[in-house]
């Protein structure tokens, strides 16, 4: 990762990993895609490589990220999906022209219509969000147990009882805080 930028939080679910590009939403927010190049970097790490990104495309990406976060949060707590979030997710999905391709190793990859078409990559992310929010994929939307994070994540664990969006950050932080609190009381 380039110096000065926080690492990406990589998960197994594209849409919720994308919402994780803004973390600590209820604390001191950490923006992980502050520049168009950082969005290019994130997309590449997630199998959606593009050559470039404009500031306007970065704005579209952030708008989609916040729409997915709002809709996933509502779904996780059983509220009605926000109309504006649904519209944004659907618009991004419709405008994307990526195609799923099968590799010779039997893996799915995405082919974008052009090497600089961020909109195609956003369409893939939006389609993934539609799958998890609509219940089409096996798993459950939940909210991170960290009071400063509260990120929506997609729980595919066997028991569907995960507490944190990421064990390496939020989970460890919470366990460390409990440990320290216990030792201070002694």
Backbone as CSV, one residue per row, in Angstrom:
resi,resn,N_x,N_y,N_z,CA_x,CA_y,CA_z,C_x,C_y,C_z
1,UNK,0.845,-1.185,0.000,0.000,0.000,0.000,0.890,1.247,0.000
2,UNK,0.466,2.298,-0.687,1.239,3.532,-0.670,1.317,4.088,0.749
3,UNK,2.444,4.688,1.068,2.649,5.263,2.397,1.617,6.351,2.662
4,UNK,1.168,6.429,3.904,0.231,7.473,4.287,-1.223,7.109,4.157
5,UNK,-1.515,5.952,3.582,-2.898,5.531,3.418,-3.165,4.303,4.279
6,UNK,-4.352,4.241,4.883,-4.685,3.040,5.649,-4.858,1.840,4.723
7,UNK,-4.540,0.659,5.254,-4.718,-0.573,4.491,-6.185,-0.789,4.163
8,UNK,-6.412,-1.557,3.114,-7.776,-1.945,2.778,-8.196,-3.084,3.681
9,UNK,-9.455,-3.082,4.078,-10.040,-4.212,4.789,-10.662,-5.098,3.725
10,UNK,-10.105,-6.254,3.545,-10.591,-7.140,2.494,-11.430,-8.245,3.107
11,UNK,-12.605,-8.395,2.600,-13.495,-9.447,3.061,-13.802,-10.394,1.916
12,UNK,-14.678,-11.320,2.175,-15.036,-12.290,1.140,-16.259,-11.862,0.346
13,UNK,-16.950,-10.810,0.787,-18.152,-10.327,0.107,-17.842,-8.941,-0.460
14,UNK,-17.915,-8.843,-1.775,-17.515,-7.623,-2.472,-18.254,-6.386,-1.975
15,UNK,-19.572,-6.433,-1.905,-20.362,-5.244,-1.568,-20.056,-4.732,-0.164
16,UNK,-19.986,-5.624,0.817,-19.720,-5.151,2.176,-18.248,-4.801,2.359
17,UNK,-17.355,-5.428,1.605,-15.958,-4.991,1.628,-15.854,-3.568,1.090
18,UNK,-16.666,-3.280,0.081,-16.668,-1.935,-0.487,-17.161,-0.908,0.527
19,UNK,-18.196,-1.239,1.282,-18.655,-0.279,2.301,-17.593,-0.077,3.361
20,UNK,-16.701,-1.060,3.536,-15.602,-0.944,4.485,-14.503,0.002,4.053
21,UNK,-14.639,0.612,2.871,-13.656,1.615,2.479,-13.854,2.919,3.245
22,UNK,-14.938,3.006,4.015,-15.100,4.056,5.023,-15.379,3.322,6.322
23,UNK,-14.417,3.333,7.223,-14.579,2.590,8.469,-14.646,3.551,9.648
24,UNK,-14.974,2.970,10.801,-15.130,3.749,12.038,-16.137,4.887,11.827
25,UNK,-17.261,4.567,11.235,-18.293,5.557,10.909,-18.852,6.279,12.129
26,UNK,-18.804,5.634,13.305,-19.346,6.246,14.518,-18.244,6.674,15.475
27,UNK,-17.033,6.743,14.987,-15.890,7.193,15.774,-15.191,8.283,14.985
28,UNK,-13.904,8.087,14.755,-13.147,8.971,13.876,-13.081,8.273,12.516
29,UNK,-13.953,8.679,11.560,-14.029,7.971,10.284,-12.672,7.873,9.580
30,UNK,-12.424,6.710,8.967,-11.209,6.459,8.210,-11.607,6.220,6.758
31,UNK,-11.248,7.160,5.890,-11.540,7.069,4.452,-10.398,6.316,3.784
32,UNK,-10.712,5.166,3.210,-9.694,4.331,2.603,-9.582,4.534,1.081
33,UNK,-10.509,5.301,0.492,-10.406,5.658,-0.930,-10.513,7.185,-1.063
34,UNK,-9.529,7.917,-0.519,-9.615,9.384,-0.543,-9.310,10.003,-1.905
35,UNK,-8.706,9.232,-2.800,-8.317,9.757,-4.110,-8.779,8.787,-5.204
36,UNK,-8.901,9.285,-6.430,-9.252,8.378,-7.530,-8.278,7.196,-7.652
37,UNK,-6.982,7.426,-7.450,-6.005,6.334,-7.570,-6.233,5.262,-6.520
38,UNK,-6.646,5.657,-5.321,-6.923,4.653,-4.285,-8.134,3.798,-4.662
39,UNK,-9.115,4.367,-5.356,-10.230,3.555,-5.843,-9.725,2.576,-6.898
40,UNK,-8.856,3.030,-7.788,-8.248,2.144,-8.785,-7.541,0.988,-8.072
41,UNK,-6.782,1.312,-7.018,-6.066,0.283,-6.256,-7.042,-0.713,-5.628
42,UNK,-8.118,-0.211,-5.005,-9.095,-1.088,-4.353,-9.764,-2.003,-5.374
43,UNK,-10.150,-1.443,-6.509,-10.798,-2.243,-7.545,-9.860,-3.343,-8.048
44,UNK,-8.593,-3.023,-8.228,-7.628,-4.021,-8.701,-7.493,-5.164,-7.697
45,UNK,-7.352,-4.830,-6.422,-7.223,-5.851,-5.379,-8.443,-6.763,-5.356
46,UNK,-9.592,-6.250,-5.784,-10.838,-7.013,-5.757,-11.240,-7.581,-7.120
47,UNK,-10.287,-7.679,-8.036,-10.533,-8.332,-9.312,-11.318,-7.520,-10.321
48,UNK,-11.346,-6.204,-10.137,-12.083,-5.322,-11.052,-11.149,-4.228,-11.577
49,UNK,-10.015,-4.615,-12.102,-8.975,-3.671,-12.498,-9.447,-2.696,-13.569
50,UNK,-9.161,-1.430,-13.322,-9.392,-0.355,-14.286,-8.082,0.418,-14.419
51,UNK,-7.912,1.097,-15.552,-6.681,1.853,-15.782,-6.661,3.182,-15.056
52,UNK,-7.838,3.799,-14.937,-7.872,5.138,-14.374,-9.242,5.411,-13.771
53,UNK,-9.299,6.515,-13.039,-10.545,6.934,-12.399,-10.540,8.448,-12.326
54,UNK,-11.647,9.046,-12.643,-11.775,10.505,-12.557,-12.370,10.882,-11.196
55,UNK,-12.238,12.139,-10.804,-12.907,12.567,-9.566,-14.424,12.341,-9.612
56,UNK,-15.046,12.515,-10.771,-16.490,12.281,-10.897,-16.820,10.801,-10.681
57,UNK,-15.978,9.905,-11.187,-16.195,8.474,-10.968,-15.997,8.108,-9.496
58,UNK,-15.041,8.746,-8.839,-14.855,8.527,-7.405,-16.104,8.964,-6.643
59,UNK,-16.695,10.081,-7.056,-17.947,10.532,-6.422,-19.067,9.506,-6.615
60,UNK,-19.172,8.930,-7.812,-20.175,7.880,-8.063,-19.932,6.678,-7.160
61,UNK,-18.659,6.320,-6.996,-18.309,5.176,-6.148,-18.690,5.438,-4.697
62,UNK,-18.371,6.610,-4.210,-18.716,6.935,-2.819,-20.228,6.990,-2.620
63,UNK,-20.942,7.508,-3.613,-22.402,7.538,-3.531,-22.954,6.110,-3.458
64,UNK,-22.413,5.213,-4.274,-22.831,3.813,-4.234,-22.472,3.190,-2.892
65,UNK,-21.277,3.456,-2.413,-20.847,2.897,-1.125,-21.824,3.270,-0.017
66,UNK,-22.211,4.533,0.036,-23.112,4.993,1.093,-24.520,4.435,0.911
67,UNK,-24.936,4.251,-0.336,-26.252,3.656,-0.594,-26.276,2.195,-0.147
68,UNK,-25.205,1.462,-0.461,-25.128,0.064,-0.023,-25.112,-0.002,1.499
69,UNK,-24.336,0.872,2.122,-24.270,0.885,3.593,-25.658,1.156,4.186
70,UNK,-26.362,2.135,3.658,-27.692,2.477,4.183,-28.676,1.319,3.990
71,UNK,-28.682,0.717,2.805,-29.615,-0.381,2.535,-29.257,-1.625,3.337
72,UNK,-27.973,-1.952,3.418,-27.548,-3.134,4.178,-27.821,-2.960,5.665
73,UNK,-27.611,-1.755,6.181,-27.899,-1.482,7.595,-29.386,-1.646,7.859
74,UNK,-30.219,-1.091,6.994,-31.670,-1.218,7.155,-32.080,-2.690,7.107
75,UNK,-31.536,-3.428,6.162,-31.870,-4.848,6.046,-31.424,-5.624,7.286
76,UNK,-30.253,-5.282,7.818,-29.723,-6.002,8.981,-30.589,-5.810,10.221
77,UNK,-31.212,-4.639,10.343,-32.034,-4.386,11.537,-33.531,-4.543,11.253
78,UNK,-33.867,-4.954,10.042,-35.262,-5.221,9.701,-36.088,-3.999,9.383
79,UNK,-35.433,-2.888,9.045,-36.153,-1.678,8.645,-36.418,-1.688,7.141
80,UNK,-37.297,-0.795,6.719,-37.559,-0.621,5.291,-36.306,-0.078,4.618
81,UNK,-36.043,-0.537,3.412,-34.883,-0.051,2.676,-35.114,1.396,2.257
82,UNK,-34.120,2.272,2.432,-34.273,3.666,2.003,-34.462,3.756,0.485
83,UNK,-35.500,4.445,0.062,-35.829,4.562,-1.361,-34.667,5.122,-2.172
84,UNK,-34.010,6.158,-1.662,-32.904,6.764,-2.412,-31.738,5.786,-2.552
85,UNK,-31.480,4.990,-1.526,-30.392,4.008,-1.593,-30.716,2.933,-2.635
86,UNK,-31.940,2.470,-2.648,-32.359,1.460,-3.622,-32.206,2.015,-5.035
87,UNK,-32.614,3.257,-5.246,-32.502,3.871,-6.573,-31.042,3.939,-7.022
88,UNK,-30.149,4.359,-6.129,-28.728,4.481,-6.486,-28.140,3.111,-6.807
89,UNK,-28.418,2.116,-5.976,-27.899,0.765,-6.216,-28.404,0.244,-7.557
90,UNK,-29.698,0.402,-7.816,-30.259,-0.060,-9.091,-29.661,0.684,-10.275
91,UNK,-29.504,2.006,-10.155,-28.920,2.793,-11.248,-27.500,2.321,-11.571
92,UNK,-26.692,2.102,-10.546,-25.312,1.654,-10.778,-25.314,0.257,-11.401
93,UNK,-26.205,-0.605,-10.958,-26.273,-1.955,-11.519,-26.664,-1.907,-12.998
94,UNK,-27.644,-1.087,-13.334,-28.130,-0.979,-14.710,-27.069,-0.392,-15.642
95,UNK,-26.290,0.578,-15.150,-25.313,1.245,-16.008,-24.031,0.441,-16.209
96,UNK,-23.812,-0.583,-15.418,-22.623,-1.411,-15.582,-22.784,-2.389,-16.724
97,UNK,-21.707,-2.611,-17.474,-21.744,-3.537,-18.601,-20.644,-4.593,-18.481
98,UNK,-20.369,-5.025,-17.266,-19.357,-6.064,-17.073,-19.953,-7.419,-17.397
99,UNK,-19.104,-8.333,-17.813,-19.540,-9.698,-18.121,-18.742,-10.675,-17.268
100,UNK,-19.427,-11.649,-16.727,-18.749,-12.714,-15.999,-18.121,-13.658,-17.016
101,UNK,-16.859,-14.015,-16.764,-16.193,-14.981,-17.627,-15.630,-16.098,-16.749
102,UNK,-15.474,-17.264,-17.338,-14.951,-18.422,-16.644,-13.494,-18.619,-17.045
103,UNK,-12.617,-18.724,-16.053,-11.205,-18.969,-16.353,-10.996,-20.458,-16.582
104,UNK,-9.862,-20.819,-17.143,-9.556,-22.232,-17.381,-9.381,-23.003,-16.074
105,UNK,-9.154,-22.274,-14.966,-9.050,-22.910,-13.647,-10.419,-23.091,-12.992
106,UNK,-11.472,-22.648,-13.676,-12.820,-22.803,-13.144,-13.269,-21.687,-12.227
107,UNK,-12.619,-20.525,-12.289,-12.990,-19.382,-11.455,-13.747,-18.342,-12.273
108,UNK,-14.624,-17.608,-11.597,-15.326,-16.509,-12.259,-14.470,-15.250,-12.147
109,UNK,-14.336,-14.540,-13.235,-13.672,-13.234,-13.281,-14.617,-12.282,-13.994
110,UNK,-14.354,-10.999,-13.849,-15.190,-9.988,-14.501,-14.408,-9.326,-15.615
111,UNK,-15.043,-9.177,-16.764,-14.457,-8.434,-17.886,-15.263,-7.151,-18.026
112,UNK,-14.563,-6.033,-17.912,-15.202,-4.726,-18.044,-15.219,-4.330,-19.512
113,UNK,-16.140,-3.441,-19.888,-16.280,-3.075,-21.298,-15.076,-2.306,-21.823
114,UNK,-14.367,-1.618,-20.937,-13.137,-0.933,-21.330,-12.238,-0.851,-20.107
115,UNK,-10.935,-0.688,-20.317,-10.011,-0.679,-19.187,-10.190,0.504,-18.216
116,UNK,-10.949,1.521,-18.610,-11.123,2.664,-17.720,-12.581,2.836,-17.289
117,UNK,-13.373,1.802,-17.414,-14.794,1.938,-17.134,-15.121,1.603,-15.676
118,UNK,-14.907,2.568,-14.816,-15.221,2.424,-13.401,-16.698,2.093,-13.228
119,UNK,-17.559,2.638,-14.081,-18.996,2.378,-13.984,-19.315,0.884,-14.103
120,UNK,-18.557,0.160,-14.940,-18.752,-1.286,-15.041,-18.410,-1.968,-13.720
121,UNK,-17.308,-1.565,-13.120,-16.902,-2.138,-11.836,-17.944,-1.829,-10.764
122,UNK,-18.477,-0.611,-10.770,-19.513,-0.246,-9.802,-20.780,-1.067,-10.039
123,UNK,-21.049,-1.396,-11.293,-22.202,-2.243,-11.604,-22.066,-3.631,-10.998
124,UNK,-20.857,-4.173,-11.002,-20.607,-5.480,-10.388,-20.831,-5.393,-8.882
125,UNK,-20.321,-4.332,-8.263,-20.491,-4.142,-6.818,-21.969,-3.981,-6.481
126,UNK,-22.685,-3.199,-7.273,-24.120,-2.996,-7.036,-24.885,-4.308,-7.175
127,UNK,-24.556,-5.104,-8.185,-25.229,-6.396,-8.363,-24.958,-7.316,-7.178
128,UNK,-23.745,-7.275,-6.650,-23.412,-8.068,-5.466,-24.242,-7.600,-4.272
129,UNK,-24.391,-6.291,-4.126,-25.209,-5.743,-3.031,-26.659,-6.203,-3.175
130,UNK,-27.165,-6.205,-4.383,-28.544,-6.656,-4.623,-28.688,-8.115,-4.186
131,UNK,-27.712,-8.942,-4.520,-27.766,-10.356,-4.129,-27.837,-10.532,-2.613
132,UNK,-27.006,-9.796,-1.870,-26.994,-10.023,-0.419,-28.168,-9.350,0.282
133,UNK,-28.553,-8.177,-0.172,-29.658,-7.463,0.481,-30.997,-8.152,0.198
134,UNK,-31.140,-8.706,-0.996,-32.397,-9.368,-1.360,-32.521,-10.771,-0.772
135,UNK,-31.443,-11.287,-0.204,-31.485,-12.624,0.370,-31.213,-13.725,-0.634
136,UNK,-30.708,-13.380,-1.798,-30.431,-14.365,-2.837,-29.218,-15.232,-2.501
137,UNK,-28.370,-14.745,-1.620,-27.173,-15.495,-1.271,-27.309,-16.046,0.140
138,UNK,-26.728,-17.212,0.376,-26.813,-17.860,1.677,-25.941,-17.112,2.690
139,UNK,-26.581,-16.502,3.660,-25.899,-15.737,4.686,-26.875,-14.775,5.330
140,UNK,-26.353,-13.932,6.213,-27.215,-13.003,6.935,-26.494,-11.670,7.097
141,UNK,-27.188,-10.583,6.823,-26.622,-9.262,7.076,-26.669,-8.997,8.573
142,UNK,-25.588,-8.422,9.092,-25.497,-8.086,10.505,-24.711,-6.794,10.638
143,UNK,-24.745,-6.204,11.827,-23.985,-4.995,12.098,-22.859,-5.305,13.061
144,UNK,-21.708,-4.711,12.815,-20.534,-4.915,13.653,-20.852,-4.509,15.090
145,UNK,-20.394,-5.317,16.031,-20.624,-5.062,17.446,-19.778,-3.947,18.021
146,UNK,-18.816,-3.443,17.281,-17.991,-2.340,17.768,-18.813,-1.052,17.744
147,UNK,-18.909,-0.359,18.889,-19.725,0.856,18.925,-19.204,1.985,18.035
148,UNK,-17.932,1.966,17.687,-17.406,3.009,16.806,-17.478,2.623,15.347
149,UNK,-17.723,1.358,15.056,-17.758,0.890,13.676,-19.192,0.752,13.168
150,UNK,-19.906,-0.238,13.674,-21.291,-0.535,13.284,-21.443,-0.758,11.779
151,UNK,-20.396,-1.281,11.130,-20.463,-1.579,9.702,-21.400,-2.746,9.450
152,UNK,-22.094,-2.695,8.335,-22.899,-3.838,7.905,-21.946,-4.847,7.292
153,UNK,-22.116,-6.110,7.660,-21.320,-7.168,7.050,-22.218,-8.356,6.756
154,UNK,-21.747,-9.238,5.895,-22.522,-10.397,5.482,-21.935,-11.615,6.165
155,UNK,-22.693,-12.176,7.082,-22.243,-13.293,7.908,-22.562,-14.606,7.218
156,UNK,-21.511,-15.305,6.791,-21.698,-16.611,6.160,-21.199,-17.732,7.067
157,UNK,-20.934,-17.411,8.335,-20.495,-18.455,9.262,-21.623,-19.472,9.431
158,UNK,-21.265,-20.671,9.829,-22.257,-21.740,9.938,-23.382,-21.364,10.902
159,UNK,-23.046,-20.742,12.027,-24.064,-20.410,13.030,-24.718,-19.046,12.801
160,UNK,-24.148,-18.246,11.895,-24.655,-16.891,11.609,-24.664,-16.030,12.875
161,UNK,-23.600,-16.145,13.684,-23.531,-15.398,14.950,-22.279,-14.532,15.058
162,UNK,-21.633,-14.228,13.931,-20.458,-13.349,13.989,-20.829,-12.032,14.646
163,UNK,-19.904,-11.452,15.388,-20.162,-10.197,16.099,-19.481,-8.993,15.452
164,UNK,-18.402,-9.227,14.718,-17.623,-8.114,14.192,-17.453,-8.209,12.688
165,UNK,-17.330,-7.051,12.068,-17.125,-7.029,10.613,-15.776,-7.633,10.261
166,UNK,-14.793,-7.451,11.135,-13.447,-7.947,10.877,-12.797,-8.304,12.209
167,UNK,-12.477,-9.547,12.388,-11.879,-10.001,13.642,-10.525,-9.351,13.879
168,UNK,-9.766,-9.089,12.804,-8.423,-8.531,12.950,-8.417,-7.077,13.407
169,UNK,-9.507,-6.370,13.232,-9.534,-4.973,13.681,-10.566,-4.808,14.786
170,UNK,-11.816,-4.791,14.437,-12.872,-4.534,15.424,-12.923,-5.614,16.505
171,UNK,-12.839,-6.862,16.128,-12.904,-7.950,17.105,-11.756,-7.897,18.087
172,UNK,-10.540,-7.746,17.571,-9.379,-7.674,18.464,-9.438,-6.452,19.361
173,UNK,-9.878,-5.330,18.818,-9.981,-4.104,19.606,-10.957,-4.291,20.766
174,UNK,-12.100,-4.916,20.502,-13.091,-5.133,21.549,-12.598,-6.130,22.589
175,UNK,-11.951,-7.197,22.152,-11.424,-8.184,23.090,-10.317,-7.574,23.952
176,UNK,-9.478,-6.755,23.353,-8.406,-6.093,24.105,-8.998,-5.136,25.138
177,UNK,-10.037,-4.393,24.763,-10.678,-3.461,25.698,-11.286,-4.218,26.875
178,UNK,-11.940,-5.348,26.606,-12.497,-6.161,27.702,-11.399,-6.701,28.609
179,UNK,-10.305,-7.173,27.996,-9.184,-7.694,28.766,-8.606,-6.610,29.670
180,UNK,-8.367,-5.424,29.110,-7.809,-4.316,29.897,-8.757,-3.897,31.004
181,UNK,-10.053,-3.856,30.733,-11.027,-3.483,31.745,-11.034,-4.491,32.888
182,UNK,-10.937,-5.759,32.558,-10.906,-6.805,33.584,-9.661,-6.666,34.458
183,UNK,-8.521,-6.396,33.846,-7.287,-6.262,34.611,-7.218,-4.980,35.427
184,UNK,-7.887,-3.940,34.972,-7.923,-2.684,35.767,-8.768,-2.883,37.024
185,UNK,-9.830,-3.675,36.927,-10.683,-3.909,38.094,-9.947,-4.691,39.166
186,UNK,-8.993,-5.520,38.778,-8.233,-6.331,39.736,-7.243,-5.432,40.392
